[in-house]
Short mmCIF file of N, CA and C in Angstrom, two decimals:
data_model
loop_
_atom_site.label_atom_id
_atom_site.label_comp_id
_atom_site.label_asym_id
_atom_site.label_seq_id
_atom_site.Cartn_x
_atom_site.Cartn_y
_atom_site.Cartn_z
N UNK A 1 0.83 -1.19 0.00
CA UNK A 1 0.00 0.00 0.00
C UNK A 1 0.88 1.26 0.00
N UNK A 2 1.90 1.06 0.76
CA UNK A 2 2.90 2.39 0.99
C UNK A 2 3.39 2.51 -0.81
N UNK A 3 4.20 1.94 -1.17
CA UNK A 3 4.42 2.41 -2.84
C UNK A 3 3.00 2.36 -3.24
N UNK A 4 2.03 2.19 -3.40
CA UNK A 4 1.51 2.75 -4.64
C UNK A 4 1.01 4.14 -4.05
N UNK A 5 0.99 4.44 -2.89
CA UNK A 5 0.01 5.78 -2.28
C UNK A 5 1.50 6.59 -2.72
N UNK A 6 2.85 6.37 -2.29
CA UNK A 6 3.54 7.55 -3.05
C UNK A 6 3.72 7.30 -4.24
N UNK A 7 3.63 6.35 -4.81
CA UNK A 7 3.94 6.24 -6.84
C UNK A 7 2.48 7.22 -7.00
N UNK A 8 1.60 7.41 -6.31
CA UNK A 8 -0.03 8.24 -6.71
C UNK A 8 0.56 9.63 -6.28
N UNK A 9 1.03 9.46 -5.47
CA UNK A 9 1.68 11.12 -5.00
C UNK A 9 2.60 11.99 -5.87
N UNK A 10 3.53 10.78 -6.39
CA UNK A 10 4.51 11.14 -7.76
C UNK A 10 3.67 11.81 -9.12
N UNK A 11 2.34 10.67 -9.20
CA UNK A 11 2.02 10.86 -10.50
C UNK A 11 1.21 11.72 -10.66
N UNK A 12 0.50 12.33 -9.50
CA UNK A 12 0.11 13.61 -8.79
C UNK A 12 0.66 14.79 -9.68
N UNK A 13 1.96 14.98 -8.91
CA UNK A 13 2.76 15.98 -9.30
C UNK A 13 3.17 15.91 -10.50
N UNK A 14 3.24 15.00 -11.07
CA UNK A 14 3.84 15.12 -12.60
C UNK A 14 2.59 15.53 -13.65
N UNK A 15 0.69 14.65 -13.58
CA UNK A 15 0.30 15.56 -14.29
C UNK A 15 0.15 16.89 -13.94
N UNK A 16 0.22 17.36 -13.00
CA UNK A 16 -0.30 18.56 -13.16
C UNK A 16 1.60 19.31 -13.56
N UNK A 17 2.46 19.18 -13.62
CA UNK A 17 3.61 19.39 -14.46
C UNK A 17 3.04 19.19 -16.24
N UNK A 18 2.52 18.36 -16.37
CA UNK A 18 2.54 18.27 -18.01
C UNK A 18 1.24 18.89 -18.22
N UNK A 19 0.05 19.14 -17.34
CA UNK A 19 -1.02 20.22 -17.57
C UNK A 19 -0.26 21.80 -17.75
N UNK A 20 0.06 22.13 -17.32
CA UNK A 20 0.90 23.63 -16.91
C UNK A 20 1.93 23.24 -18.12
N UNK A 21 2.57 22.68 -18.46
CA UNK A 21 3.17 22.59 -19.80
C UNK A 21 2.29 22.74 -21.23
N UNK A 22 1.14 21.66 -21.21
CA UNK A 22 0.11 22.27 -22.27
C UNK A 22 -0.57 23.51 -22.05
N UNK A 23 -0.28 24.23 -21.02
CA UNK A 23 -1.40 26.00 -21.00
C UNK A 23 0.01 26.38 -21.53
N UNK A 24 0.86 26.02 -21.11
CA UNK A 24 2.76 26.90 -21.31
C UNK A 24 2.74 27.08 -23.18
N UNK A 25 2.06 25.81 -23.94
CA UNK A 25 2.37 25.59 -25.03
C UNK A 25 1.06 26.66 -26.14
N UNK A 26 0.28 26.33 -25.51
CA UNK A 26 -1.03 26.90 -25.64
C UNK A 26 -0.87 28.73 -25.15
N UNK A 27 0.03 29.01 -24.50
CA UNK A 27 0.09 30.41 -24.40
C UNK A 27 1.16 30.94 -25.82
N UNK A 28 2.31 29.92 -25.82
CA UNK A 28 3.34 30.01 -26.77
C UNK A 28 2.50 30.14 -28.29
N UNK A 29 1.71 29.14 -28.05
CA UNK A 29 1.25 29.37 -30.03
C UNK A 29 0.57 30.67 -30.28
N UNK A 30 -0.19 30.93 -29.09
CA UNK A 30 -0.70 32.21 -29.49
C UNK A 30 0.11 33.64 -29.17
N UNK A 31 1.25 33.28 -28.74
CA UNK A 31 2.07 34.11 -29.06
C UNK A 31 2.23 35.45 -27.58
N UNK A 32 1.77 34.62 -26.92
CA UNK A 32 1.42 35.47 -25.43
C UNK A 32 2.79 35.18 -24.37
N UNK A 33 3.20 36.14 -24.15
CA UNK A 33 4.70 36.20 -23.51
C UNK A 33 4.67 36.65 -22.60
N UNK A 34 3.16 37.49 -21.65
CA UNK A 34 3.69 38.27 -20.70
C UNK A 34 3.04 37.58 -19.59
N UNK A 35 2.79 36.38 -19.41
CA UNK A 35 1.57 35.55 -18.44
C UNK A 35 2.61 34.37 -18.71
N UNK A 36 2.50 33.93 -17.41
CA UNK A 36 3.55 32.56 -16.95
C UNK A 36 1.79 31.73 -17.58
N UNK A 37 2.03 29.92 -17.50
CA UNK A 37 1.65 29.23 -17.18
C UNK A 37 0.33 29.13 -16.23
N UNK A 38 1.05 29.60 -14.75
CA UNK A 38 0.50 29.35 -13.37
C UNK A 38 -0.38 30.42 -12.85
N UNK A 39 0.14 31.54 -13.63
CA UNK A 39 -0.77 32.88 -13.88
C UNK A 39 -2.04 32.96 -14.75
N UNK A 40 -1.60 32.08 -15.64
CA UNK A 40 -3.19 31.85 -16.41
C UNK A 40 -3.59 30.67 -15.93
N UNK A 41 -3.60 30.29 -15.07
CA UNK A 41 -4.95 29.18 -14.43
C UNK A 41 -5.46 29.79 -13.28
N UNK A 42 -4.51 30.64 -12.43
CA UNK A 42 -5.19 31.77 -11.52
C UNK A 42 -5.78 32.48 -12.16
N UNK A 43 -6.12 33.23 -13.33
CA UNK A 43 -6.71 34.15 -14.38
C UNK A 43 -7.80 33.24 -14.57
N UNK A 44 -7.97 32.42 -14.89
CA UNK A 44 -9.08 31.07 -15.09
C UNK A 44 -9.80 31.00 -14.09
N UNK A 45 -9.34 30.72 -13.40
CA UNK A 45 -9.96 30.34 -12.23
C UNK A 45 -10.68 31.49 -11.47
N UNK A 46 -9.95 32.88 -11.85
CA UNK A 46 -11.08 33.89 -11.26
C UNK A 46 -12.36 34.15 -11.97
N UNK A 47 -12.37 33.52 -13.38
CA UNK A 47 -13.08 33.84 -14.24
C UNK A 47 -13.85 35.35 -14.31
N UNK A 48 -14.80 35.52 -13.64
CA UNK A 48 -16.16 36.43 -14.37
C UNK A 48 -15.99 36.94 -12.39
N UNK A 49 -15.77 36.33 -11.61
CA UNK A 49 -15.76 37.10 -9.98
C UNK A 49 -14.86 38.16 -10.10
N UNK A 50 -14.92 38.82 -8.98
CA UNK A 50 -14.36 39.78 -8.24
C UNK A 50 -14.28 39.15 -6.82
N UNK A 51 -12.70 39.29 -6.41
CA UNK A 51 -12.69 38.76 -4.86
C UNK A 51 -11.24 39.31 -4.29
N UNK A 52 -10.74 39.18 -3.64
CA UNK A 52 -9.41 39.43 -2.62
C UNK A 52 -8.79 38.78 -2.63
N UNK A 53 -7.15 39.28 -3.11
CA UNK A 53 -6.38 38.18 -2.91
C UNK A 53 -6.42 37.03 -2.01
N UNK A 54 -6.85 37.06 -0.84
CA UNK A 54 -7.22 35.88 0.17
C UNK A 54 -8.12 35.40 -0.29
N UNK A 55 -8.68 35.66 -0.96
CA UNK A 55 -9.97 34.71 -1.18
C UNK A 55 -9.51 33.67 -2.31
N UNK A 56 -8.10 34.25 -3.36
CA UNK A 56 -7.92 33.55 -4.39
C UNK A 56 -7.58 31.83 -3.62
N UNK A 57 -6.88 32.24 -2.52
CA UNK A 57 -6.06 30.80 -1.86
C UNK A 57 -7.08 30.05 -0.79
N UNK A 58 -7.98 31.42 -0.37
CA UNK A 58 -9.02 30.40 0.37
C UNK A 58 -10.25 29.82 -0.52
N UNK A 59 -10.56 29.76 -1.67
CA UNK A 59 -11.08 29.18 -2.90
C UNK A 59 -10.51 28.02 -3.75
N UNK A 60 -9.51 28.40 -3.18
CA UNK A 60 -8.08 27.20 -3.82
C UNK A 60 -8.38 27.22 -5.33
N UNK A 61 -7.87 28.32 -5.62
CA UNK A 61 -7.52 28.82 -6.43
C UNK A 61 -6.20 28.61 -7.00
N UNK A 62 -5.33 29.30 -6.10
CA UNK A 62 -3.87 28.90 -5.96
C UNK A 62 -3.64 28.96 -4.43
N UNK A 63 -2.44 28.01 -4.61
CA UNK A 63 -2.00 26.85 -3.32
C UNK A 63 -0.23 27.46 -2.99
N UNK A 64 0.18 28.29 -3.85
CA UNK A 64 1.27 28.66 -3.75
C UNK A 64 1.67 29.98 -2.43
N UNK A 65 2.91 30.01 -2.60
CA UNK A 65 3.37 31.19 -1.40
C UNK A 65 3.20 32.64 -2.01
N UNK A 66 3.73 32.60 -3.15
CA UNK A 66 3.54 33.99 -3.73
C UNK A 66 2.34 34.49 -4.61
N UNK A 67 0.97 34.65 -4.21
CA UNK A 67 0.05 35.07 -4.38
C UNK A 67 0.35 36.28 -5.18
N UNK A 68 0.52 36.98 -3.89
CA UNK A 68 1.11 38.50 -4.10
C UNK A 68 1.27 39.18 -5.64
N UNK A 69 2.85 38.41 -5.50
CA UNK A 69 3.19 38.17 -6.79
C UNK A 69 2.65 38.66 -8.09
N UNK A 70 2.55 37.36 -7.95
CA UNK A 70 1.55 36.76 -9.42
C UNK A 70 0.69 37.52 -9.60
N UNK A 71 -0.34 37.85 -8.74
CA UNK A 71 -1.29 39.03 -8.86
C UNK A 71 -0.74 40.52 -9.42
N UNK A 72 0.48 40.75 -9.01
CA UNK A 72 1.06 41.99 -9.38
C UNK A 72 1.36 41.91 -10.34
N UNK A 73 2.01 40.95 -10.94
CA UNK A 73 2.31 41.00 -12.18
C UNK A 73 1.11 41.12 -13.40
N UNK A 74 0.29 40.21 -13.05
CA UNK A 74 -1.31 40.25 -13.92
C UNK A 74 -1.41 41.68 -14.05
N UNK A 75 -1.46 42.58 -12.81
CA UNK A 75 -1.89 43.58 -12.55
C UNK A 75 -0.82 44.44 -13.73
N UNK A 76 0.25 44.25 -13.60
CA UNK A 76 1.09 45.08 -14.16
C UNK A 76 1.18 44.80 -15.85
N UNK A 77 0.58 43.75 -16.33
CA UNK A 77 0.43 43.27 -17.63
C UNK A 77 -1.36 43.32 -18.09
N UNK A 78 -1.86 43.76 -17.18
CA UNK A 78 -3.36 44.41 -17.44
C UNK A 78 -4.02 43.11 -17.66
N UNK A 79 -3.99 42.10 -17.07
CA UNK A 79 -5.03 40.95 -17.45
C UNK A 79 -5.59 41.22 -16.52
N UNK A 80 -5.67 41.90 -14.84
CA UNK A 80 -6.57 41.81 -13.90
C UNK A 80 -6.39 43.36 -13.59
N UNK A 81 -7.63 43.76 -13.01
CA UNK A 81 -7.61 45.40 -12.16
C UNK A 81 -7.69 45.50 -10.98
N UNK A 82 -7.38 46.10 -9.98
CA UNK A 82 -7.52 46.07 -8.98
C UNK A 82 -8.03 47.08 -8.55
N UNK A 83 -9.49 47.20 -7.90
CA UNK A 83 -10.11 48.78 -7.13
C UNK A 83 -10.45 48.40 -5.37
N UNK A 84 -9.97 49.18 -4.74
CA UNK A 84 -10.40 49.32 -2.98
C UNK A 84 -11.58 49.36 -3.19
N UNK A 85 -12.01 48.32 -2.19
CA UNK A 85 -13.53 48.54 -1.26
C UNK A 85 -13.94 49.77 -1.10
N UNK A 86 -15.00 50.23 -1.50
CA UNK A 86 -15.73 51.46 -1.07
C UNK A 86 -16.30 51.29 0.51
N UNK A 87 -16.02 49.98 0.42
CA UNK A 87 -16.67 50.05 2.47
C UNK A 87 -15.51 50.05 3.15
N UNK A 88 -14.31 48.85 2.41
CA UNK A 88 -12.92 49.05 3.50
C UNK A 88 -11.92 49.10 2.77
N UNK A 89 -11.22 51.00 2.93
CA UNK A 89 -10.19 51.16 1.94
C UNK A 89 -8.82 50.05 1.73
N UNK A 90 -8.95 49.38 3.23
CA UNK A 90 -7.99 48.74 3.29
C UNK A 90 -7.88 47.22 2.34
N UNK A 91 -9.03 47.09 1.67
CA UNK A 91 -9.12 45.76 1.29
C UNK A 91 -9.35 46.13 -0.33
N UNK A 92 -8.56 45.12 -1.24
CA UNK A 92 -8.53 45.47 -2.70
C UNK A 92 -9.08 44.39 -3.33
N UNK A 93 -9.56 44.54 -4.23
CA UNK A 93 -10.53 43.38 -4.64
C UNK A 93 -10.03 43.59 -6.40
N UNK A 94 -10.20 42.18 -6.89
CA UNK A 94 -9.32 41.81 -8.45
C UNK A 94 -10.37 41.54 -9.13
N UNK A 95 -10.80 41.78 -10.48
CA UNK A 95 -11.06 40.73 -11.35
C UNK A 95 -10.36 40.94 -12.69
N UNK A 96 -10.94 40.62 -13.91
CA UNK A 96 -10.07 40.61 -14.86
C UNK A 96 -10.41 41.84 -15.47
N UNK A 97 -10.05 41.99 -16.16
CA UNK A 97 -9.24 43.37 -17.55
C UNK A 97 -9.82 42.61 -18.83
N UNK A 98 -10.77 43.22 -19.91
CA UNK A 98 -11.07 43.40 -20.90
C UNK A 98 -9.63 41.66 -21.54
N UNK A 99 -8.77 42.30 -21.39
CA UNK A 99 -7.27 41.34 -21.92
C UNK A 99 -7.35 40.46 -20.78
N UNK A 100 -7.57 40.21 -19.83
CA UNK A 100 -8.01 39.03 -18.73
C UNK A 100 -8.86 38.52 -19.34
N UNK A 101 -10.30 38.85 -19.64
CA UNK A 101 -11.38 38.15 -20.42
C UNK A 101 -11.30 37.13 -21.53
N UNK A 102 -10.46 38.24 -22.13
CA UNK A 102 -9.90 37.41 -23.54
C UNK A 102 -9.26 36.41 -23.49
N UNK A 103 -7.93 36.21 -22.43
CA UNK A 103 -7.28 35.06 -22.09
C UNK A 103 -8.11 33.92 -21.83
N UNK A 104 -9.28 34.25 -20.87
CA UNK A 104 -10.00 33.42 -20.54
C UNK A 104 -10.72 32.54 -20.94
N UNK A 105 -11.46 33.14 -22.23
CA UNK A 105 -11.87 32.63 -23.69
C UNK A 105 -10.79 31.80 -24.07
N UNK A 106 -9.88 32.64 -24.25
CA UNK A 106 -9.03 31.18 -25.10
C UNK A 106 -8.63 30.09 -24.52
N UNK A 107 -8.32 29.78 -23.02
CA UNK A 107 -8.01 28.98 -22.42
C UNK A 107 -9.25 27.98 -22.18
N UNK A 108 -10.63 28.72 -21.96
CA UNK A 108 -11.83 28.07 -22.31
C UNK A 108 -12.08 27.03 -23.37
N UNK A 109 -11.78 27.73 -24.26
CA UNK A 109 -11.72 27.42 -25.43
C UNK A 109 -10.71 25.95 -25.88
N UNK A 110 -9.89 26.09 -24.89
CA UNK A 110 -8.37 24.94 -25.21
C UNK A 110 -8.97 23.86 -24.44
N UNK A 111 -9.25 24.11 -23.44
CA UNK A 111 -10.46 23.35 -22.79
C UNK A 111 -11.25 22.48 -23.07
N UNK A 112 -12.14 23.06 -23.91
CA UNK A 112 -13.20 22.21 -24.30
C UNK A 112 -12.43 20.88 -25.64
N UNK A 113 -11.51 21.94 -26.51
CA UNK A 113 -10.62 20.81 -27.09
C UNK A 113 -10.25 19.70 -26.54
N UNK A 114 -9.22 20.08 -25.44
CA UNK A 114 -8.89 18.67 -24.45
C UNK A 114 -9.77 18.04 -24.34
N UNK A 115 -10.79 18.12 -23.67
CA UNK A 115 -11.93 17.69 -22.89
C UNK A 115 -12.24 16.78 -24.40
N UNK A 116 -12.67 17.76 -25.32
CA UNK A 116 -13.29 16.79 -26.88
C UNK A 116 -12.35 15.44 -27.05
N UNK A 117 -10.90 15.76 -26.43
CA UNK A 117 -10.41 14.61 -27.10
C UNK A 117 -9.95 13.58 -26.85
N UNK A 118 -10.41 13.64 -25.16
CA UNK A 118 -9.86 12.41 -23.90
C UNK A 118 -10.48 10.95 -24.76
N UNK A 119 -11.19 11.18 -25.42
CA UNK A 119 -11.97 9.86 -26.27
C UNK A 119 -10.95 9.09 -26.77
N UNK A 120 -9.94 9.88 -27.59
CA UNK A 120 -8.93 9.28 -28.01
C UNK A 120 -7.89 8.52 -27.55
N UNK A 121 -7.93 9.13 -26.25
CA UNK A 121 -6.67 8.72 -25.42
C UNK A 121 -7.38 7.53 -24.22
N UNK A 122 -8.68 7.02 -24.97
CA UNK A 122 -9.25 6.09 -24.15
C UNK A 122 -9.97 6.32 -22.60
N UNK A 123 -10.07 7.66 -22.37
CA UNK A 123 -10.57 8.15 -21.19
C UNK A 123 -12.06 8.45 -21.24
N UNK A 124 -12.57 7.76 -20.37
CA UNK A 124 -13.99 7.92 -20.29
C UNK A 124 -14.69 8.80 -19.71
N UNK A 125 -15.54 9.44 -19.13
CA UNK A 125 -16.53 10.29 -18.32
C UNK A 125 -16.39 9.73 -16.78
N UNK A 126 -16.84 8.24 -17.02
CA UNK A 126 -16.75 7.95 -15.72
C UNK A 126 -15.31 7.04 -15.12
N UNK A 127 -14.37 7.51 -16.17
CA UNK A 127 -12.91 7.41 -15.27
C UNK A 127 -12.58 8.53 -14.59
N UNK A 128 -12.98 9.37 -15.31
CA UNK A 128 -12.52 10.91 -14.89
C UNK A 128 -12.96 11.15 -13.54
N UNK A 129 -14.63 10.67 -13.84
CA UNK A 129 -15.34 10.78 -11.92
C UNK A 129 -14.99 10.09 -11.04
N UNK A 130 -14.54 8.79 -11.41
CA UNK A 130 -13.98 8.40 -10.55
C UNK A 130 -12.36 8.92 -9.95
N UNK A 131 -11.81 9.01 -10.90
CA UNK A 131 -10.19 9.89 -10.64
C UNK A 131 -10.80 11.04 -9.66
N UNK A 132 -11.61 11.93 -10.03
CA UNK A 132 -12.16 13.09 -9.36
C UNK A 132 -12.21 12.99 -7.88
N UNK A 133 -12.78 11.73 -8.07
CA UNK A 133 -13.42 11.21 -6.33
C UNK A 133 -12.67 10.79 -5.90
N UNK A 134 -11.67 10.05 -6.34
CA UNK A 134 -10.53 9.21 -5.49
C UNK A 134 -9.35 10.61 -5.09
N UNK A 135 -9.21 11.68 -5.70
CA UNK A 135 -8.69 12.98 -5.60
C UNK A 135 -9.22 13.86 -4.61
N UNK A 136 -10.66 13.62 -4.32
CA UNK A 136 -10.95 14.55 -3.26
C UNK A 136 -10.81 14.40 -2.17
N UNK A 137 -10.95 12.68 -2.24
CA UNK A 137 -10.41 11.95 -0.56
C UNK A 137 -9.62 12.22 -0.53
N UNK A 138 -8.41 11.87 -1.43
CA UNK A 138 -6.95 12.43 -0.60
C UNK A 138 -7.07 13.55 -0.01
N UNK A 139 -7.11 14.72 -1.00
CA UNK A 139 -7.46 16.15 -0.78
C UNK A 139 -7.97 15.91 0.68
N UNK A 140 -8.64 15.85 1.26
CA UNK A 140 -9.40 15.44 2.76
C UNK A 140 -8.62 14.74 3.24
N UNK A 141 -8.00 13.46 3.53
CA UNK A 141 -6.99 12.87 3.79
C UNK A 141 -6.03 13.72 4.42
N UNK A 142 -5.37 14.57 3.33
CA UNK A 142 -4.25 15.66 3.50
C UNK A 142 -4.52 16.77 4.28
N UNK A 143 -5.67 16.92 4.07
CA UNK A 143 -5.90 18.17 5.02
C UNK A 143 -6.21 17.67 6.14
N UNK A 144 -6.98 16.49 6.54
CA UNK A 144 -6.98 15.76 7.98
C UNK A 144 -5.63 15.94 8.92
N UNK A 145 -4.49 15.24 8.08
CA UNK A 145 -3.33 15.19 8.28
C UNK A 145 -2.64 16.41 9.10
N UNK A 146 -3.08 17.84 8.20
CA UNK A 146 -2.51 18.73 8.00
C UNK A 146 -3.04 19.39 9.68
N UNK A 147 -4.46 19.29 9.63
CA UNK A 147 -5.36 19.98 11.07
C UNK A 147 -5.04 18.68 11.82
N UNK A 148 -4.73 17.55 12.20
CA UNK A 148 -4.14 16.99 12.82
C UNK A 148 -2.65 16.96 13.27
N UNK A 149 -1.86 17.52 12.31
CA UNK A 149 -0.27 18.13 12.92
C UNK A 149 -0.40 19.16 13.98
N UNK A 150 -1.12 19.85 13.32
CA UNK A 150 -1.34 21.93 13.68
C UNK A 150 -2.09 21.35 14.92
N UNK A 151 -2.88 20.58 15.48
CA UNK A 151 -3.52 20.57 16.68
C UNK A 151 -3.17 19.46 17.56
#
């Protein structure tokens, strides 16, 4: 049981390495240079909301340290805007930029391709749900783990 739960942990990390390589490739053809990878699935993932940087990681959104970051940079390459709360100056709230939108579409768009073509690669609907489900336990698992260290 111990090897295959880390050979699942390995293979974990590696697709989502060769996912983030196809958005990497998929940003490259269209010729988009100023957005990492990891920046356009946070861009994705905010889609059509407006929310707070905290909210991007408490949405799990992104799981990474440098939020910040990444957000600044979007910010500084105009895919996302950022305006203060009219109730609390202190709090800044993101969504996307006209050129955020657009990204979004296309990555949408790459999307539904993949998705069209798991047929090929022998992947079914209900492998996927099941992968899904066997992914969320861990997910729970891990975080058990995690509020079980911390307490």
């Amino acid at each position: 049981m111990r090897q295959a739960y880390y050979e699942a942990v390995l293979l974990i990390e590696r697709v989502h390495r060769h996912f983030l390589e196809v958005v990497k490739a998929d940003l490259d053809r269209a010729g988009i240079q100023d957005i990492n990878n990891v920046q356009a699935l946070i861009l994705y993932n905010i889609g059509v909301d407006e929310m707070t940087v905290g909210e991007l990681t408490a949405r799990g959104y992104y799981l990474g340290s440098n939020v910040s970051y990444n957000v600044k940079k979007m910010v500084e390459n105009q895919y996302l805007v950022q305006e203060r709360s009219p109730h609390d100056r202190r709090s800044v709230r993101i969504k996307l930029s006209p050129k955020g939108l657009a990204l979004h579409k296309s990555i949408n768009e790459s999307l539904e391709r993949q998705s069209n073509s798991l047929a090929n690669a022998k992947i079914t609907p209900e492998e996927l749900t099941q992968a899904g489900e066997v992914l969320r336990k861990l997910e729970r698992f891990w975080t058990g783990m995690i509020n079980y260290a911390g307490g």
